[in-house]
């Protein structure tokens, strides 16, 4: 113990009894006792273990109940001191209470020997050791584990011997005459008591076992070393203000009365971090969506109103010149609504009639479409009225082109070119796997103008994908019901080091455009791609279900960086 500890103990006792004086200071009795002890020992530094002993509490209670608060007030300065202390394992704790296995075995054999001698069952050899105990009897009394360990340790120290023919255990003559002390349990109890007192050195150090005993206990896995921390405690820069109430702000009353001159203000930590703000985070798809949106806006495109998930089959299929027998219109590819099952056809009866003629063919169809033979089947209005979840955003494009045709007619035939785009959700009855979902997002852009050609389509697509960092493109012919010619778009991805399909494109067929009422020389070029595929490539997602849906990792939304489309 340090030289100031006796005086500190006296001061602590006096402070503890003076409970009526603590209300004005805002300090607890333990904090006042700690201040008294530190002041009594000044200018010497006090080990926190000695301080705990002086104020009569354990080390942990002292640290949590006084030292942390006083250090925060800058009344004390704490310097950490790291120690390695011996602590009991679970097995060592058991033996500290019940005794070591060898001591338990010796005690049991002594009891059995005394009982046998009292009953006249001794062997008559005069050594007082009795006839011994069988191994099953010892196991029943102590347990097989305790017996096994105790027998090994006791026989090693010569306390117990075994009769080889009967394999019975009995006490050796010396142990029977003078029962040995349980040094193991005593050492374990000493360590346990030292830990209860706070550990880390101080007055309990003299009672600890020597190093040889500790190593022997460690070899038996009864104790282990544990890192612990204590402190050296000295007065801080605001020790004199510690007993005064701590003011947290400067109010009008204190200023007008002049009380501020005697106030002890609580120190402010201007370097402390503020409370974390749990703000919202954009979903990964929304980050990529915004980048594609900016690319379209930079190219002069206007965004279409796409807030219509439920669409009639007329706008989703028929107006696009997709026949009613097309496989894409079957239930295994499309979600049909059961309520409301159907909707009205467009109010423009002449437009509906032209769409019907384009499908049915014949002279009426040829007149409407400029000579197309059509599909030559009986077009059903009931089939066109069926409500579905839209399978593509081209249904939105179809509505906008019909609106453009109406505006041209209202303007006396004056056509205004248009560039439009949409990015929104579509639905298909897909088999769910790592790359397919029943709902996903489609990006679509179109340009409507006079005299457009396939060259214009390829040029616009090159510009669009170049802004994404993909300047090596190639095109592959394909088929779409409502575009002719149709092209798949493939790009070389430097990160993946291979060619990947990035979209689909084509020129809308006259059978779709002419029934709308657009001028015959107006052409519409269009292209589309999914939002999920480039997002998966950008963020290294291998399973689309980890990107969109109930399996999405919410933490990933916060971790994913800001998106910049540079593949």
Coordinates of C-alpha atoms in Angstrom, one line a residue:
X1 CA 0.0 0.0 0.0
X2 CA 1.3 3.5 -0.8
X3 CA 2.3 5.9 2.1
X4 CA -0.8 8.0 1.7
X5 CA -3.3 5.2 2.0
X6 CA -3.8 5.3 5.9
X7 CA -4.6 9.0 5.7
X8 CA -6.8 8.4 2.7
X9 CA -8.7 5.7 4.6
X10 CA -9.4 8.2 7.5
X11 CA -10.5 10.9 5.0
X12 CA -12.7 8.3 3.2
X13 CA -14.4 7.3 6.5
X14 CA -15.2 10.9 7.3
X15 CA -16.5 11.7 3.9
X16 CA -18.7 8.6 3.8
X17 CA -20.5 9.6 7.1
X18 CA -21.1 13.2 5.9
X19 CA -23.9 12.3 3.6
X20 CA -25.8 15.5 4.2
X21 CA -23.1 17.5 2.4
X22 CA -23.3 15.7 -0.9
X23 CA -26.5 17.3 -2.2
X24 CA -25.0 20.7 -3.0
X25 CA -22.0 19.3 -4.9
X26 CA -23.8 16.8 -7.0
X27 CA -21.3 14.1 -6.1
X28 CA -22.0 10.7 -4.7
X29 CA -20.4 9.7 -1.4
X30 CA -18.0 7.3 -3.2
X31 CA -16.8 10.2 -5.4
X32 CA -16.3 12.4 -2.4
X33 CA -14.3 9.7 -0.6
X34 CA -12.2 9.2 -3.7
X35 CA -11.4 12.9 -3.9
X36 CA -10.5 13.0 -0.2
X37 CA -8.2 10.0 -0.6
X38 CA -6.4 11.5 -3.6
X39 CA -6.0 14.9 -1.9
X40 CA -4.6 13.2 1.2
X41 CA -2.0 11.3 -0.9
X42 CA -1.0 14.4 -3.0
X43 CA 1.3 15.0 -4.6
X44 CA 2.0 11.2 -4.8
X45 CA 0.1 9.1 -7.3
X46 CA -2.2 6.4 -6.0
X47 CA -2.6 3.0 -7.6
X48 CA -6.3 2.4 -8.2
X49 CA -6.1 -0.9 -6.3
X50 CA -4.8 0.9 -3.2
X51 CA -7.5 3.6 -3.7
X52 CA -10.2 0.9 -3.9
X53 CA -8.9 -0.6 -0.6
X54 CA -8.8 2.8 1.0
X55 CA -12.4 3.7 0.2
X56 CA -13.6 0.1 1.0
X57 CA -15.0 -1.0 -2.4
X58 CA -13.8 -3.4 -5.1
X59 CA -11.7 -2.1 -7.9
X60 CA -14.5 -2.5 -10.5
X61 CA -16.9 -0.5 -8.4
X62 CA -14.4 2.2 -7.9
X63 CA -13.7 2.6 -11.6
X64 CA -17.3 2.6 -12.7
X65 CA -18.7 4.5 -9.7
X66 CA -16.2 7.2 -9.2
X67 CA -13.0 7.3 -11.4
X68 CA -14.7 7.6 -14.8
X69 CA -17.0 10.4 -13.6
X70 CA -14.2 12.4 -11.9
X71 CA -11.9 11.9 -14.9
X72 CA -14.6 13.3 -17.2
X73 CA -14.8 16.4 -15.0
X74 CA -11.0 16.7 -15.2
X75 CA -10.8 16.4 -11.5
X76 CA -8.5 13.3 -11.8
X77 CA -6.0 12.1 -14.3
X78 CA -6.0 8.4 -14.9
X79 CA -2.9 6.7 -16.4
X80 CA -3.6 3.1 -17.5
X81 CA -1.4 0.3 -16.2
X82 CA -1.6 -3.1 -17.9
X83 CA -1.1 -6.2 -15.8
X84 CA -1.2 -9.9 -16.4
X85 CA -3.0 -11.7 -13.5
X86 CA -3.7 -15.3 -12.8
X87 CA -7.4 -16.2 -12.7
X88 CA -9.2 -19.4 -12.1
X89 CA -10.6 -21.6 -14.8
X90 CA -14.0 -23.2 -14.4
X91 CA -12.4 -26.3 -13.2
X92 CA -10.1 -24.4 -10.8
X93 CA -13.2 -22.6 -9.4
X94 CA -14.8 -25.9 -8.6
X95 CA -11.7 -27.2 -6.8
X96 CA -11.3 -24.0 -4.8
X97 CA -14.7 -24.7 -3.3
X98 CA -14.8 -28.5 -3.1
X99 CA -11.1 -29.2 -2.7
X100 CA -8.6 -30.7 -5.1
X101 CA -9.3 -34.2 -6.5
X102 CA -6.4 -35.7 -4.6
X103 CA -7.6 -34.1 -1.3
X104 CA -11.1 -35.3 -1.9
X105 CA -9.8 -38.8 -2.6
X106 CA -7.6 -38.8 0.6
X107 CA -10.6 -37.6 2.7
X108 CA -12.8 -40.3 1.3
X109 CA -10.3 -43.1 1.9
X110 CA -9.7 -41.7 5.5
X111 CA -13.4 -41.8 6.2
X112 CA -13.8 -45.3 4.7
X113 CA -10.8 -46.5 6.7
X114 CA -12.2 -45.0 10.0
X115 CA -15.6 -46.6 9.3
X116 CA -13.9 -50.0 8.6
X117 CA -11.8 -49.8 11.8
X118 CA -14.8 -48.9 13.9
X119 CA -16.7 -51.9 12.5
X120 CA -13.9 -54.3 13.1
X121 CA -13.1 -54.6 9.4
X122 CA -9.4 -53.6 9.5
X123 CA -6.7 -55.9 8.1
X124 CA -4.9 -56.0 11.4
X125 CA -1.5 -54.9 10.0
X126 CA -1.3 -52.0 12.4
X127 CA -0.7 -49.2 9.9
X128 CA -4.3 -47.9 10.2
X129 CA -4.7 -47.9 6.5
X130 CA -7.7 -50.4 6.5
X131 CA -8.6 -52.7 3.7
X132 CA -9.0 -50.0 1.1
X133 CA -11.8 -49.0 -1.3
X134 CA -12.6 -50.5 -4.7
X135 CA -12.6 -48.3 -7.8
X136 CA -16.3 -48.6 -8.4
X137 CA -17.0 -47.5 -4.8
X138 CA -14.8 -44.4 -5.2
X139 CA -16.4 -43.6 -8.5
X140 CA -19.8 -43.8 -6.9
X141 CA -18.8 -41.5 -4.1
X142 CA -16.6 -38.9 -6.0
X143 CA -17.3 -39.4 -9.7
X144 CA -15.1 -41.1 -12.2
X145 CA -13.5 -37.8 -13.3
X146 CA -12.5 -36.7 -9.8
X147 CA -11.3 -40.2 -8.9
X148 CA -9.1 -40.5 -12.0
X149 CA -7.4 -37.2 -11.5
X150 CA -7.2 -37.5 -7.7
X151 CA -5.7 -41.0 -8.0
X152 CA -3.0 -39.8 -10.4
X153 CA -2.0 -36.8 -8.2
X154 CA -2.2 -38.7 -4.9
X155 CA -0.2 -41.7 -6.0
X156 CA 2.4 -39.3 -7.5
X157 CA 2.8 -37.7 -4.1
X158 CA 2.8 -41.0 -2.2
X159 CA -0.5 -40.4 -0.4
X160 CA -2.4 -43.3 -1.8
X161 CA -1.3 -46.8 -2.8
X162 CA -3.1 -49.5 -4.9
X163 CA -3.4 -53.1 -4.0
X164 CA -2.6 -54.7 -7.4
X165 CA -4.4 -58.0 -7.0
X166 CA -7.7 -56.4 -5.9
X167 CA -7.0 -52.9 -7.4
X168 CA -8.3 -51.4 -4.2
X169 CA -7.1 -47.9 -3.1
X170 CA -5.9 -47.3 0.4
X171 CA -4.0 -44.5 2.2
X172 CA -0.3 -44.8 2.5
X173 CA 1.0 -45.1 6.1
X174 CA 2.3 -41.5 6.3
X175 CA -1.0 -40.1 4.9
X176 CA -3.0 -42.2 7.3
X177 CA -1.0 -41.1 10.2
X178 CA -1.0 -37.3 9.3
X179 CA -3.5 -36.2 6.6
X180 CA -1.7 -34.0 4.1
X181 CA -2.7 -30.3 3.6
X182 CA -4.6 -29.4 0.4
X183 CA -2.0 -26.9 -1.0
X184 CA -3.8 -26.8 -4.4
X185 CA -7.1 -25.7 -2.9
X186 CA -5.3 -23.2 -0.7
X187 CA -3.5 -21.6 -3.7
X188 CA -6.7 -21.5 -5.7
X189 CA -8.6 -19.8 -2.9
X190 CA -5.8 -17.2 -2.6
X191 CA -6.1 -16.4 -6.2
X192 CA -9.9 -16.3 -6.0
X193 CA -9.8 -13.9 -3.0
X194 CA -7.2 -11.7 -4.7
X195 CA -9.4 -11.4 -7.8
X196 CA -12.5 -10.5 -5.6
X197 CA -10.4 -7.8 -4.0
X198 CA -9.8 -6.2 -7.4
X199 CA -6.5 -7.8 -8.4
X200 CA -3.8 -6.0 -10.2
X201 CA -1.3 -5.9 -7.4
X202 CA -1.5 -3.9 -4.2
X203 CA -1.8 -5.5 -0.7
X204 CA -3.1 -8.8 -2.0
X205 CA 0.2 -9.5 -3.8
X206 CA 1.9 -10.9 -0.7
X207 CA -0.7 -13.6 -0.3
X208 CA -0.4 -15.0 -3.8
X209 CA 1.3 -18.4 -4.5
X210 CA 4.8 -18.4 -5.7
X211 CA 5.7 -18.7 -9.4
X212 CA 6.4 -22.5 -9.2
X213 CA 3.0 -23.2 -7.7
X214 CA 1.3 -21.1 -10.3
X215 CA 3.0 -22.8 -13.2
X216 CA 2.0 -26.2 -11.7
X217 CA -1.6 -25.0 -11.5
X218 CA -1.4 -23.7 -15.1
X219 CA -0.1 -27.0 -16.3
X220 CA -3.2 -28.7 -14.8
X221 CA -5.3 -26.0 -16.5
X222 CA -6.7 -24.8 -13.2
X223 CA -5.5 -21.2 -13.7
X224 CA -4.8 -19.0 -16.7
X225 CA -3.3 -15.6 -17.3
X226 CA -5.6 -12.8 -18.1
X227 CA -4.7 -9.2 -19.1
X228 CA -6.2 -6.6 -16.8
X229 CA -6.0 -2.8 -16.5
X230 CA -5.6 -0.6 -13.4
X231 CA -4.7 3.0 -13.1
X232 CA -2.4 5.4 -11.4
X233 CA -4.5 8.3 -10.1
X234 CA -3.4 11.9 -9.5
X235 CA -5.3 15.2 -9.2
X236 CA -6.4 16.8 -12.4
X237 CA -6.4 20.5 -13.5
X238 CA -10.0 21.0 -12.2
X239 CA -9.5 19.2 -8.9
X240 CA -10.3 22.4 -7.0
X241 CA -13.6 22.8 -8.8
X242 CA -14.6 19.2 -8.4
X243 CA -16.8 19.7 -5.3
X244 CA -18.6 22.7 -6.8
X245 CA -21.8 22.2 -8.9
X246 CA -20.9 21.9 -12.6
X247 CA -22.8 24.4 -14.8
X248 CA -23.5 23.2 -18.3
X249 CA -24.7 26.5 -19.8
X250 CA -24.6 30.2 -19.2
X251 CA -28.2 31.6 -18.7
X252 CA -29.7 35.0 -18.2
X253 CA -30.1 34.6 -14.5
X254 CA -26.4 33.8 -14.0
X255 CA -25.4 36.8 -16.1
X256 CA -27.7 39.3 -14.4
X257 CA -27.0 38.2 -10.9
X258 CA -23.2 37.9 -11.4
X259 CA -23.3 34.3 -10.3
X260 CA -21.4 33.2 -13.3
X261 CA -18.2 34.5 -11.7
X262 CA -18.3 31.7 -9.1
X263 CA -19.7 28.9 -11.3
X264 CA -17.6 25.9 -12.3
X265 CA -18.4 25.2 -15.9
X266 CA -18.4 21.7 -17.2
X267 CA -15.7 21.4 -19.9
X268 CA -16.8 21.1 -23.5
X269 CA -15.3 18.6 -25.8
X270 CA -15.5 20.3 -29.2
X271 CA -13.6 17.4 -30.8
X272 CA -16.2 14.8 -29.8
X273 CA -18.2 13.2 -32.7
X274 CA -21.8 13.9 -32.9
X275 CA -24.6 11.3 -32.6
X276 CA -24.7 9.3 -35.8
X277 CA -27.6 10.3 -38.1
X278 CA -29.5 7.4 -39.5
X279 CA -30.5 9.0 -42.7
X280 CA -32.1 7.4 -45.7
X281 CA -30.1 5.5 -48.3
X282 CA -30.9 5.1 -52.0
X283 CA -31.4 1.6 -53.2
X284 CA -28.6 0.3 -55.4
X285 CA -31.0 0.2 -58.4
X286 CA -32.1 3.7 -57.9
X287 CA -28.4 4.9 -57.9
X288 CA -27.8 3.3 -61.3
X289 CA -31.3 4.4 -62.5
X290 CA -30.4 8.0 -61.8
X291 CA -27.2 7.7 -63.9
X292 CA -29.0 6.4 -66.9
X293 CA -31.6 9.1 -66.5
X294 CA -28.9 11.7 -66.5
X295 CA -27.4 10.2 -69.7
X296 CA -30.8 10.5 -71.5
X297 CA -31.3 14.1 -70.3
X298 CA -27.8 15.0 -71.5
X299 CA -28.7 13.7 -74.9
X300 CA -31.9 15.9 -75.0
X301 CA -34.5 13.2 -74.3
X302 CA -37.7 13.9 -72.4
X303 CA -38.9 11.4 -69.7
X304 CA -42.3 9.7 -70.4
X305 CA -44.9 9.2 -67.8
X306 CA -44.7 5.5 -67.0
X307 CA -46.7 5.2 -63.8
X308 CA -49.1 2.6 -65.2
X309 CA -48.3 -1.0 -64.0
X310 CA -51.7 -2.4 -65.1
X311 CA -52.1 -2.2 -68.8
X312 CA -54.7 -3.4 -71.3
X313 CA -53.7 -6.1 -73.8
X314 CA -54.6 -3.6 -76.5
X315 CA -51.7 -1.2 -75.6
X316 CA -49.3 -3.8 -74.5
X317 CA -49.7 -6.1 -77.5
X318 CA -52.3 -5.2 -80.2
X319 CA -51.2 -1.6 -80.8
X320 CA -47.7 -2.9 -81.2
X321 CA -48.8 -5.2 -84.0
X322 CA -48.2 -8.3 -81.9
X323 CA -50.8 -11.0 -82.9
X324 CA -53.2 -12.4 -80.4
X325 CA -51.9 -15.9 -80.9
X326 CA -48.3 -14.9 -80.1
X327 CA -46.8 -17.1 -77.4
X328 CA -45.8 -14.1 -75.3
X329 CA -49.5 -13.5 -74.7
X330 CA -50.0 -16.9 -73.0
X331 CA -50.4 -17.2 -69.2
X332 CA -47.0 -18.8 -68.8
X333 CA -45.4 -15.6 -69.9
X334 CA -47.9 -12.9 -68.8
X335 CA -49.7 -12.0 -65.5
X336 CA -53.4 -11.6 -66.2
X337 CA -55.6 -9.8 -63.7
X338 CA -58.7 -11.6 -62.3
X339 CA -60.2 -8.3 -61.1
X340 CA -60.9 -6.1 -62.9
X341 CA -60.5 -8.7 -65.6
X342 CA -60.9 -6.4 -68.5
X343 CA -61.0 -2.7 -69.4
X344 CA -62.5 -0.5 -72.2
X345 CA -60.8 -0.1 -75.5
X346 CA -59.5 3.5 -76.4
X347 CA -62.3 6.0 -77.1
X348 CA -60.8 6.6 -80.5
X349 CA -62.9 4.1 -82.4
X350 CA -61.3 4.9 -85.7
X351 CA -57.9 4.1 -84.2
X352 CA -59.1 0.8 -82.8
X353 CA -60.6 -0.1 -86.2
X354 CA -57.3 0.6 -88.0
X355 CA -55.4 -1.6 -85.5
X356 CA -57.9 -4.3 -86.1
X357 CA -57.5 -3.9 -89.9
X358 CA -53.7 -4.1 -89.6
X359 CA -54.0 -7.4 -87.8
X360 CA -56.7 -8.9 -90.0
X361 CA -55.1 -7.9 -93.3
X362 CA -56.9 -7.9 -96.6
X363 CA -57.7 -4.7 -98.6
X364 CA -58.6 -2.8 -95.4
X365 CA -55.4 -3.7 -93.7
X366 CA -53.3 -3.0 -96.8
X367 CA -54.9 0.5 -97.0
X368 CA -54.1 1.2 -93.4
X369 CA -50.6 -0.1 -93.3
X370 CA -49.4 0.8 -96.8
X371 CA -49.6 -2.7 -98.3
X372 CA -49.0 -5.1 -95.5
X373 CA -50.7 -8.5 -95.6
X374 CA -51.2 -8.5 -91.9
X375 CA -51.6 -11.7 -89.9
X376 CA -54.9 -12.7 -91.5
X377 CA -56.9 -13.9 -88.5
X378 CA -60.1 -12.9 -86.8
X379 CA -59.1 -10.2 -84.3
X380 CA -61.0 -10.3 -81.0
X381 CA -61.9 -7.2 -79.1
X382 CA -62.5 -9.2 -75.9
X383 CA -58.9 -10.5 -76.0
X384 CA -57.6 -6.9 -76.5
X385 CA -59.6 -5.7 -73.4
X386 CA -57.9 -8.2 -71.0
X387 CA -56.0 -6.5 -68.2
X388 CA -52.4 -7.5 -67.5
X389 CA -49.3 -6.4 -65.7
X390 CA -47.4 -4.8 -68.4
X391 CA -44.6 -7.0 -69.9
X392 CA -42.5 -4.1 -71.3
X393 CA -42.4 -0.3 -71.2
X394 CA -42.9 -0.2 -74.9
X395 CA -46.6 0.0 -74.0
X396 CA -45.8 3.4 -72.6
X397 CA -43.9 4.3 -75.8
X398 CA -47.0 3.2 -77.8
X399 CA -49.3 5.6 -75.9
X400 CA -46.8 8.5 -76.3
X401 CA -46.5 7.9 -80.0
X402 CA -50.3 7.8 -80.4
X403 CA -50.4 11.1 -78.4
X404 CA -47.7 12.5 -80.8
X405 CA -49.8 11.5 -83.8
X406 CA -52.9 13.2 -82.3
X407 CA -50.8 16.4 -81.7
X408 CA -49.7 16.3 -85.3
X409 CA -53.2 16.1 -86.6
X410 CA -54.3 18.9 -84.3
X411 CA -51.5 21.0 -85.7
X412 CA -52.7 20.6 -89.2
X413 CA -50.2 17.9 -90.1
X414 CA -47.2 19.8 -88.8
X415 CA -45.0 17.1 -87.2
X416 CA -42.6 17.8 -84.3
X417 CA -39.8 15.4 -83.8
X418 CA -39.5 13.8 -80.4
X419 CA -36.9 12.1 -78.3
X420 CA -38.3 10.2 -75.2
X421 CA -37.2 7.7 -72.6
X422 CA -38.6 5.7 -69.7
X423 CA -37.1 3.7 -66.9
X424 CA -39.7 1.7 -64.9
X425 CA -40.8 -1.7 -63.7
X426 CA -42.3 -4.5 -65.9
X427 CA -43.6 -8.0 -65.0
X428 CA -43.2 -11.4 -66.6
X429 CA -44.2 -14.8 -65.5
X430 CA -40.6 -16.1 -65.4
X431 CA -39.1 -19.0 -63.6
X432 CA -37.1 -17.5 -60.8
X433 CA -33.4 -18.2 -60.8
X434 CA -30.1 -16.3 -60.3
X435 CA -30.6 -14.1 -63.4
X436 CA -34.4 -13.9 -63.7
X437 CA -37.2 -12.4 -61.6
X438 CA -40.9 -12.0 -62.1
X439 CA -40.5 -8.2 -61.9
X440 CA -37.6 -6.1 -63.1
X441 CA -36.8 -2.7 -64.6
X442 CA -36.6 -1.8 -68.3
X443 CA -34.8 1.1 -69.8
X444 CA -36.2 2.3 -73.1
X445 CA -35.4 5.2 -75.4
X446 CA -36.9 6.2 -78.8
X447 CA -36.5 8.9 -81.4
X448 CA -39.3 9.9 -83.8
X449 CA -38.4 11.9 -86.9
X450 CA -38.7 12.0 -90.6
X451 CA -36.4 9.9 -92.7
X452 CA -34.7 8.0 -90.0
X453 CA -32.7 4.9 -91.0
X454 CA -30.8 2.0 -89.4
X455 CA -27.7 4.2 -89.5
X456 CA -29.3 6.7 -87.3
X457 CA -30.3 4.0 -84.8
X458 CA -26.7 2.6 -84.6
X459 CA -25.3 6.1 -84.3
X460 CA -27.6 7.0 -81.4
X461 CA -26.9 3.7 -79.7
X462 CA -23.1 4.3 -80.0
X463 CA -23.5 7.7 -78.4
X464 CA -25.6 6.3 -75.6
X465 CA -23.3 3.4 -74.7
X466 CA -20.2 5.5 -75.1
X467 CA -21.4 7.6 -72.2
X468 CA -21.4 4.4 -70.2
X469 CA -17.8 3.7 -71.1
X470 CA -18.6 1.1 -73.7
X471 CA -17.2 2.3 -77.1
X472 CA -16.8 -1.1 -78.7
X473 CA -20.2 -2.2 -80.0
X474 CA -21.4 -4.8 -82.5
X475 CA -24.9 -5.7 -83.7
X476 CA -26.5 -9.0 -84.4
X477 CA -29.8 -9.4 -86.4
X478 CA -32.7 -10.7 -84.3
X479 CA -36.5 -10.7 -84.4
X480 CA -39.1 -8.6 -82.6
X481 CA -42.8 -8.6 -83.5
X482 CA -43.1 -4.8 -83.6
X483 CA -39.6 -3.8 -85.0
X484 CA -38.1 -4.4 -88.4
X485 CA -35.1 -4.5 -88.8
X486 CA -34.3 -5.6 -85.2
X487 CA -30.8 -5.8 -83.7
X488 CA -29.2 -7.2 -80.6
X489 CA -26.6 -4.8 -79.1
X490 CA -23.3 -6.4 -77.9
X491 CA -20.5 -4.5 -76.2
X492 CA -17.0 -5.5 -75.1
X493 CA -16.8 -5.2 -71.4
X494 CA -13.2 -4.4 -70.3
X495 CA -13.8 -5.5 -66.7
X496 CA -15.2 -8.9 -67.8
X497 CA -12.8 -9.1 -70.8
X498 CA -15.5 -10.4 -73.1
X499 CA -18.4 -9.4 -75.3
X500 CA -21.8 -9.2 -73.5
X501 CA -25.3 -8.6 -74.7
X502 CA -26.4 -5.2 -73.4
X503 CA -29.6 -4.4 -75.2
X504 CA -32.1 -4.8 -78.0
X505 CA -33.1 -2.4 -80.7
X506 CA -35.0 -1.8 -83.9
X507 CA -37.2 0.4 -86.0
X508 CA -40.9 0.3 -85.3
X509 CA -42.9 -1.3 -88.1
X510 CA -45.2 0.7 -90.3
X511 CA -48.1 -1.6 -89.2
X512 CA -47.6 -0.1 -85.8
X513 CA -47.0 3.6 -86.7
X514 CA -49.4 4.2 -89.6
X515 CA -52.6 3.1 -87.8
X516 CA -51.7 5.7 -85.1
X517 CA -51.9 8.5 -87.7
X518 CA -48.3 9.4 -87.9
X519 CA -47.1 10.8 -91.3
X520 CA -45.9 8.0 -93.7
X521 CA -42.3 9.3 -93.8
X522 CA -41.9 9.4 -90.0
X523 CA -39.7 6.7 -88.7
X524 CA -39.2 5.7 -85.0
X525 CA -36.0 4.1 -83.8
X526 CA -35.9 2.5 -80.3
X527 CA -33.7 0.5 -78.1
X528 CA -34.0 -1.0 -74.6
X529 CA -32.1 -2.8 -71.9
X530 CA -32.7 -4.0 -68.4
X531 CA -31.6 -2.0 -65.3
X532 CA -30.6 -5.0 -63.2
X533 CA -28.0 -6.5 -65.5
X534 CA -25.6 -3.4 -65.6
X535 CA -26.2 -2.9 -61.9
X536 CA -25.1 -6.5 -61.2
X537 CA -22.0 -6.0 -63.3
X538 CA -21.3 -2.6 -61.6
X539 CA -21.6 -3.9 -58.0
X540 CA -20.4 -7.4 -58.5
X541 CA -23.7 -9.1 -57.7
X542 CA -24.0 -12.7 -59.0
X543 CA -27.6 -13.4 -57.9
X544 CA -30.3 -11.0 -59.0
X545 CA -32.4 -12.0 -55.9
X546 CA -29.6 -10.4 -53.7
X547 CA -30.2 -7.2 -55.6
X548 CA -34.0 -6.8 -55.7
X549 CA -36.6 -8.4 -53.5
X550 CA -37.0 -9.7 -49.9
X551 CA -33.5 -11.2 -49.9
X552 CA -31.8 -7.9 -50.4
X553 CA -29.2 -7.1 -47.8
X554 CA -30.2 -3.8 -46.3
X555 CA -26.7 -3.2 -45.0
X556 CA -25.5 -3.4 -48.6
X557 CA -27.7 -0.5 -49.5
X558 CA -25.8 1.6 -47.0
X559 CA -22.3 0.2 -48.0
X560 CA -22.6 0.5 -51.7
X561 CA -20.8 3.5 -53.0
X562 CA -22.2 6.3 -55.2
X563 CA -22.7 5.1 -58.7
X564 CA -20.8 6.5 -61.6
X565 CA -21.5 4.8 -64.9
X566 CA -18.0 4.0 -66.1
X567 CA -17.8 0.3 -66.9

